[in-house]
Backbone as numpy.savetxt, mean C-alpha at the origin, in Angstrom:
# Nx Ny Nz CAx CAy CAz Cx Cy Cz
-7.48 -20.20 -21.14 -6.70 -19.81 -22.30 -5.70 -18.74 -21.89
-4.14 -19.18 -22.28 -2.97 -18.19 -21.88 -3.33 -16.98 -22.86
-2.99 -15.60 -22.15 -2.81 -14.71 -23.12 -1.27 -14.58 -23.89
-1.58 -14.41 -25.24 0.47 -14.04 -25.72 1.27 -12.72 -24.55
2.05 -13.31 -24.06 2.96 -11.98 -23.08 2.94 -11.09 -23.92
3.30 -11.08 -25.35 4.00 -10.17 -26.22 2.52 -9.22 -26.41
1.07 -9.84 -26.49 0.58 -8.77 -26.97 -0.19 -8.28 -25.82
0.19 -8.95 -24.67 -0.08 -7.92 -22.95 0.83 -7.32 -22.97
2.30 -7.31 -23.13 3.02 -5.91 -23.13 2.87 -5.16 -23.87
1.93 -4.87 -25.15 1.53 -4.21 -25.92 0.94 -3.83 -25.36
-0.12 -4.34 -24.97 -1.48 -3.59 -23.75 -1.33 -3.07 -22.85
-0.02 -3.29 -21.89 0.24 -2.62 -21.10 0.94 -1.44 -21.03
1.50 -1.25 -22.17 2.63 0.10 -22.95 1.48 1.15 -22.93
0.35 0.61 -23.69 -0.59 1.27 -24.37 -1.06 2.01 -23.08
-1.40 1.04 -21.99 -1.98 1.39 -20.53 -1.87 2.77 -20.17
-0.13 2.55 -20.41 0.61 2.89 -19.22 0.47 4.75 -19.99
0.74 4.50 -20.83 0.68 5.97 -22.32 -0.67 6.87 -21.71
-1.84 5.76 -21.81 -3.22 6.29 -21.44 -2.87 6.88 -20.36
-2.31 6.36 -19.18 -2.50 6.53 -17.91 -1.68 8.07 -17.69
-0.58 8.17 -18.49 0.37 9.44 -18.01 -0.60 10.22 -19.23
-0.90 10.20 -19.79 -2.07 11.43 -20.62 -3.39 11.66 -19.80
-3.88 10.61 -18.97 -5.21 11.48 -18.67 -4.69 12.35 -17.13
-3.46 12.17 -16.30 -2.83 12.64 -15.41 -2.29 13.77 -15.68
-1.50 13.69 -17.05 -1.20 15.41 -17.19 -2.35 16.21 -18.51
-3.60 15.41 -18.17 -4.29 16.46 -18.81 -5.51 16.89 -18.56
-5.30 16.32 -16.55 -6.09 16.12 -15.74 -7.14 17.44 -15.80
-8.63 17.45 -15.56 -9.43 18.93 -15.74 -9.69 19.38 -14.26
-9.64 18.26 -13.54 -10.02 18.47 -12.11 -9.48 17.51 -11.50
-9.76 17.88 -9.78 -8.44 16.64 -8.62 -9.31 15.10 -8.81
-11.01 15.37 -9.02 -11.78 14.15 -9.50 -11.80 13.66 -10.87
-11.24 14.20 -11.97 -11.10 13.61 -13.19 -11.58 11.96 -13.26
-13.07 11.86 -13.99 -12.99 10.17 -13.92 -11.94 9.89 -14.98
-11.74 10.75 -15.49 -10.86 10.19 -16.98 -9.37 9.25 -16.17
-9.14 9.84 -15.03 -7.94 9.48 -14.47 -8.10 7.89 -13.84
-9.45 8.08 -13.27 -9.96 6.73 -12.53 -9.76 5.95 -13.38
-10.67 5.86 -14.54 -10.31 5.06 -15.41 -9.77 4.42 -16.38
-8.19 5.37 -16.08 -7.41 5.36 -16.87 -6.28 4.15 -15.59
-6.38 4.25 -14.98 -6.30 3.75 -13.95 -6.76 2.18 -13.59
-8.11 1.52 -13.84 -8.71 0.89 -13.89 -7.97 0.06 -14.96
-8.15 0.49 -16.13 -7.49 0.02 -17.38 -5.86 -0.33 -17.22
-5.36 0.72 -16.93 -3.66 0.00 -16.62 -3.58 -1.25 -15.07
-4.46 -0.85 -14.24 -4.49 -1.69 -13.18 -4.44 -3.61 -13.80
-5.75 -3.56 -14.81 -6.09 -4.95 -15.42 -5.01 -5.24 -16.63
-4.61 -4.59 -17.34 -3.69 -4.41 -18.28 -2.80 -5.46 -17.75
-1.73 -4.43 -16.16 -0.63 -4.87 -16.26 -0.97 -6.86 -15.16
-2.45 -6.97 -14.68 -2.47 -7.92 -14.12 -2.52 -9.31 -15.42
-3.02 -9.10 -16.44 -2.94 -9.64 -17.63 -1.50 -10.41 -17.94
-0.75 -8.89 -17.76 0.33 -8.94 -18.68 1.51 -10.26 -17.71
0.95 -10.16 -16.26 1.70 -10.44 -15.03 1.48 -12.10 -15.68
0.18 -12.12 -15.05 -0.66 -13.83 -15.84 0.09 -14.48 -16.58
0.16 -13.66 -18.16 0.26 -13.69 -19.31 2.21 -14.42 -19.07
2.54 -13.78 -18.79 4.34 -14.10 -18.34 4.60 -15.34 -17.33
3.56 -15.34 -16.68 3.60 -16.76 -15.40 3.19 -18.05 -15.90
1.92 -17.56 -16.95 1.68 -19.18 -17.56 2.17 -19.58 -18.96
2.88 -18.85 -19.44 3.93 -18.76 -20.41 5.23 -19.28 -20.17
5.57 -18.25 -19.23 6.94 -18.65 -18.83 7.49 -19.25 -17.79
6.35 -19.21 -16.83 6.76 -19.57 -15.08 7.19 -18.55 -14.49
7.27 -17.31 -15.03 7.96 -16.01 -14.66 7.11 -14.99 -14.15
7.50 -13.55 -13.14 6.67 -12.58 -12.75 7.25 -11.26 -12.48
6.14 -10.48 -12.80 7.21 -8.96 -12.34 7.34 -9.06 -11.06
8.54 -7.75 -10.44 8.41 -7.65 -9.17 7.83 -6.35 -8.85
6.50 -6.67 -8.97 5.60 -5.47 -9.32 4.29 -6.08 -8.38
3.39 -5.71 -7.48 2.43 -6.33 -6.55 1.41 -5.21 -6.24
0.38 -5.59 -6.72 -0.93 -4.31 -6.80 -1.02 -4.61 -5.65
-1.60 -3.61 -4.64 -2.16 -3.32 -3.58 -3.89 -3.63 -3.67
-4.33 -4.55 -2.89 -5.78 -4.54 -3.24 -6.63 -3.52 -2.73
-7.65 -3.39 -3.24 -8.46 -2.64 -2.56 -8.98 -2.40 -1.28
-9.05 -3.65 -0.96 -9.54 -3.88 0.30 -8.79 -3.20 1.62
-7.10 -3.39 1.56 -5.91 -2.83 2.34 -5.68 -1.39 1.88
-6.41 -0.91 0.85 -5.71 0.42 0.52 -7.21 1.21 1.24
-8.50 0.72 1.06 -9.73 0.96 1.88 -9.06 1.31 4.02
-8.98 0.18 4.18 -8.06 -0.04 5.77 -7.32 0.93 5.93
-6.13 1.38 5.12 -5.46 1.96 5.70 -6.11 3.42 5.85
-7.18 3.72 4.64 -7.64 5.30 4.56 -8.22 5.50 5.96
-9.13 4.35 6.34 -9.58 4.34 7.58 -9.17 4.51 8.39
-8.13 4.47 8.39 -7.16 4.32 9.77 -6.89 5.92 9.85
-6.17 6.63 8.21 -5.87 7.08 8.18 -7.02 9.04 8.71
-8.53 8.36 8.27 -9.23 9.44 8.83 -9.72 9.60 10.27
-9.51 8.73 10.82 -9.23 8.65 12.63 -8.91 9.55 13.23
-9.78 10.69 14.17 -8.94 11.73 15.05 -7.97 10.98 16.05
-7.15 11.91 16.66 -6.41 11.19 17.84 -7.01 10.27 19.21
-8.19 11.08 19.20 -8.74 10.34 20.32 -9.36 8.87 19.79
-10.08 8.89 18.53 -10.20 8.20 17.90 -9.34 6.50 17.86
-8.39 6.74 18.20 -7.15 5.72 17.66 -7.01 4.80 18.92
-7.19 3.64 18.61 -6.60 2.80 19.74 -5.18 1.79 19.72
-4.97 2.54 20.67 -2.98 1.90 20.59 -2.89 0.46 20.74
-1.99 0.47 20.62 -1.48 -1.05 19.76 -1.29 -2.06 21.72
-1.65 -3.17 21.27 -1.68 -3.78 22.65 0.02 -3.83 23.60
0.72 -4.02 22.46 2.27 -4.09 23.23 2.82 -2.74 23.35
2.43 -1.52 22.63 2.53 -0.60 23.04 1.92 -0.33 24.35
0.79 -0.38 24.63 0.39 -0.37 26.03 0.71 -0.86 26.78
1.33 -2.27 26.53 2.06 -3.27 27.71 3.64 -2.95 28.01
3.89 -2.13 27.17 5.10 -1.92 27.29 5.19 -0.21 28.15
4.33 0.24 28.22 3.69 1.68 28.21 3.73 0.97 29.91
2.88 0.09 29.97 2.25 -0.16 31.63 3.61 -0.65 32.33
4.78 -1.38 31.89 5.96 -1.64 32.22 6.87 -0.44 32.57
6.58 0.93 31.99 7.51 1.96 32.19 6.88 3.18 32.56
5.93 2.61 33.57 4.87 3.70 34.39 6.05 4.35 35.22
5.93 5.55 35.27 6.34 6.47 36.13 7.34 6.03 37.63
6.66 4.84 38.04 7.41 4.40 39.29 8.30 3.47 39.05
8.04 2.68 37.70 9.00 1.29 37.61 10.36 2.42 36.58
9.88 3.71 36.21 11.32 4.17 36.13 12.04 5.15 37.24
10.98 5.09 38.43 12.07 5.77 39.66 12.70 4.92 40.03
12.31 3.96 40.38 12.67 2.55 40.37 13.70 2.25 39.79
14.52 2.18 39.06 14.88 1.49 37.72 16.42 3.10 38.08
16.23 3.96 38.52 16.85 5.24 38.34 17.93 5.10 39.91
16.56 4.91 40.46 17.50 4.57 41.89 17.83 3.85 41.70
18.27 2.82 41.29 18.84 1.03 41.54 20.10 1.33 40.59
20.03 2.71 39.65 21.28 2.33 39.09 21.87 3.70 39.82
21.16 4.28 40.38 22.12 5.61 41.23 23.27 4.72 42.22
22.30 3.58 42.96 22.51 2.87 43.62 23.67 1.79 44.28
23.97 1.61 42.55 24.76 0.80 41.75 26.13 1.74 41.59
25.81 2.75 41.54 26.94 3.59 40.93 28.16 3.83 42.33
């Protein structure tokens, strides 16, 4: 069953209202009020997205981030340095411009000159 677009953009107005009131009337940096104010506009505006596609064939250009990739990146993101393992073509490109293949590379154009 389609939802009416018209009364998901209602829902999502409403969302969106909730969402900037429990943010500026936040009590603490953990406020669940915020989480779940949050939660609620998250499903709101996926409704409202639905709601416009099987209605109209139409979509915002609007794309939630899932959880799963916003999880990944934190991970990544709490990694010390040593922690981190570099990227494979960075290294291959790293092992290409070792120290000698640019003396190398220095003389041949001194060379040249």
């Amino acid at each position: 069953m389609t939802v009416d677009p018209r009364a998901a953009l209602d829902r999502l107005v409403a969302a969106l209202e909730a969402h900037f009131h429990a943010i500026s009337s936040r009590r603490s940096e953990d406020d669940p009020a915020v989480d779940d104010a949050y939660d609620v506009l998250a499903d709101a505006f996926e409704v409202y997205d639905d709601a416009l596609s099987g209605v109209y064939g139409e979509s915002t250009p609007f794309d939630l981030a899932d959880d799963d990739e916003e999880d990944d990146e934190d991970d990544v993101a709490d990694l010390d340095d040593e922690d981190r393992v570099p990227d494979e073509a960075f290294v291959d490109d790293y092992d290409v411009l070792s120290d000698d293949a640019v003396g190398d590379r220095s003389e041949g154009a001194r060379a040249q000159q």
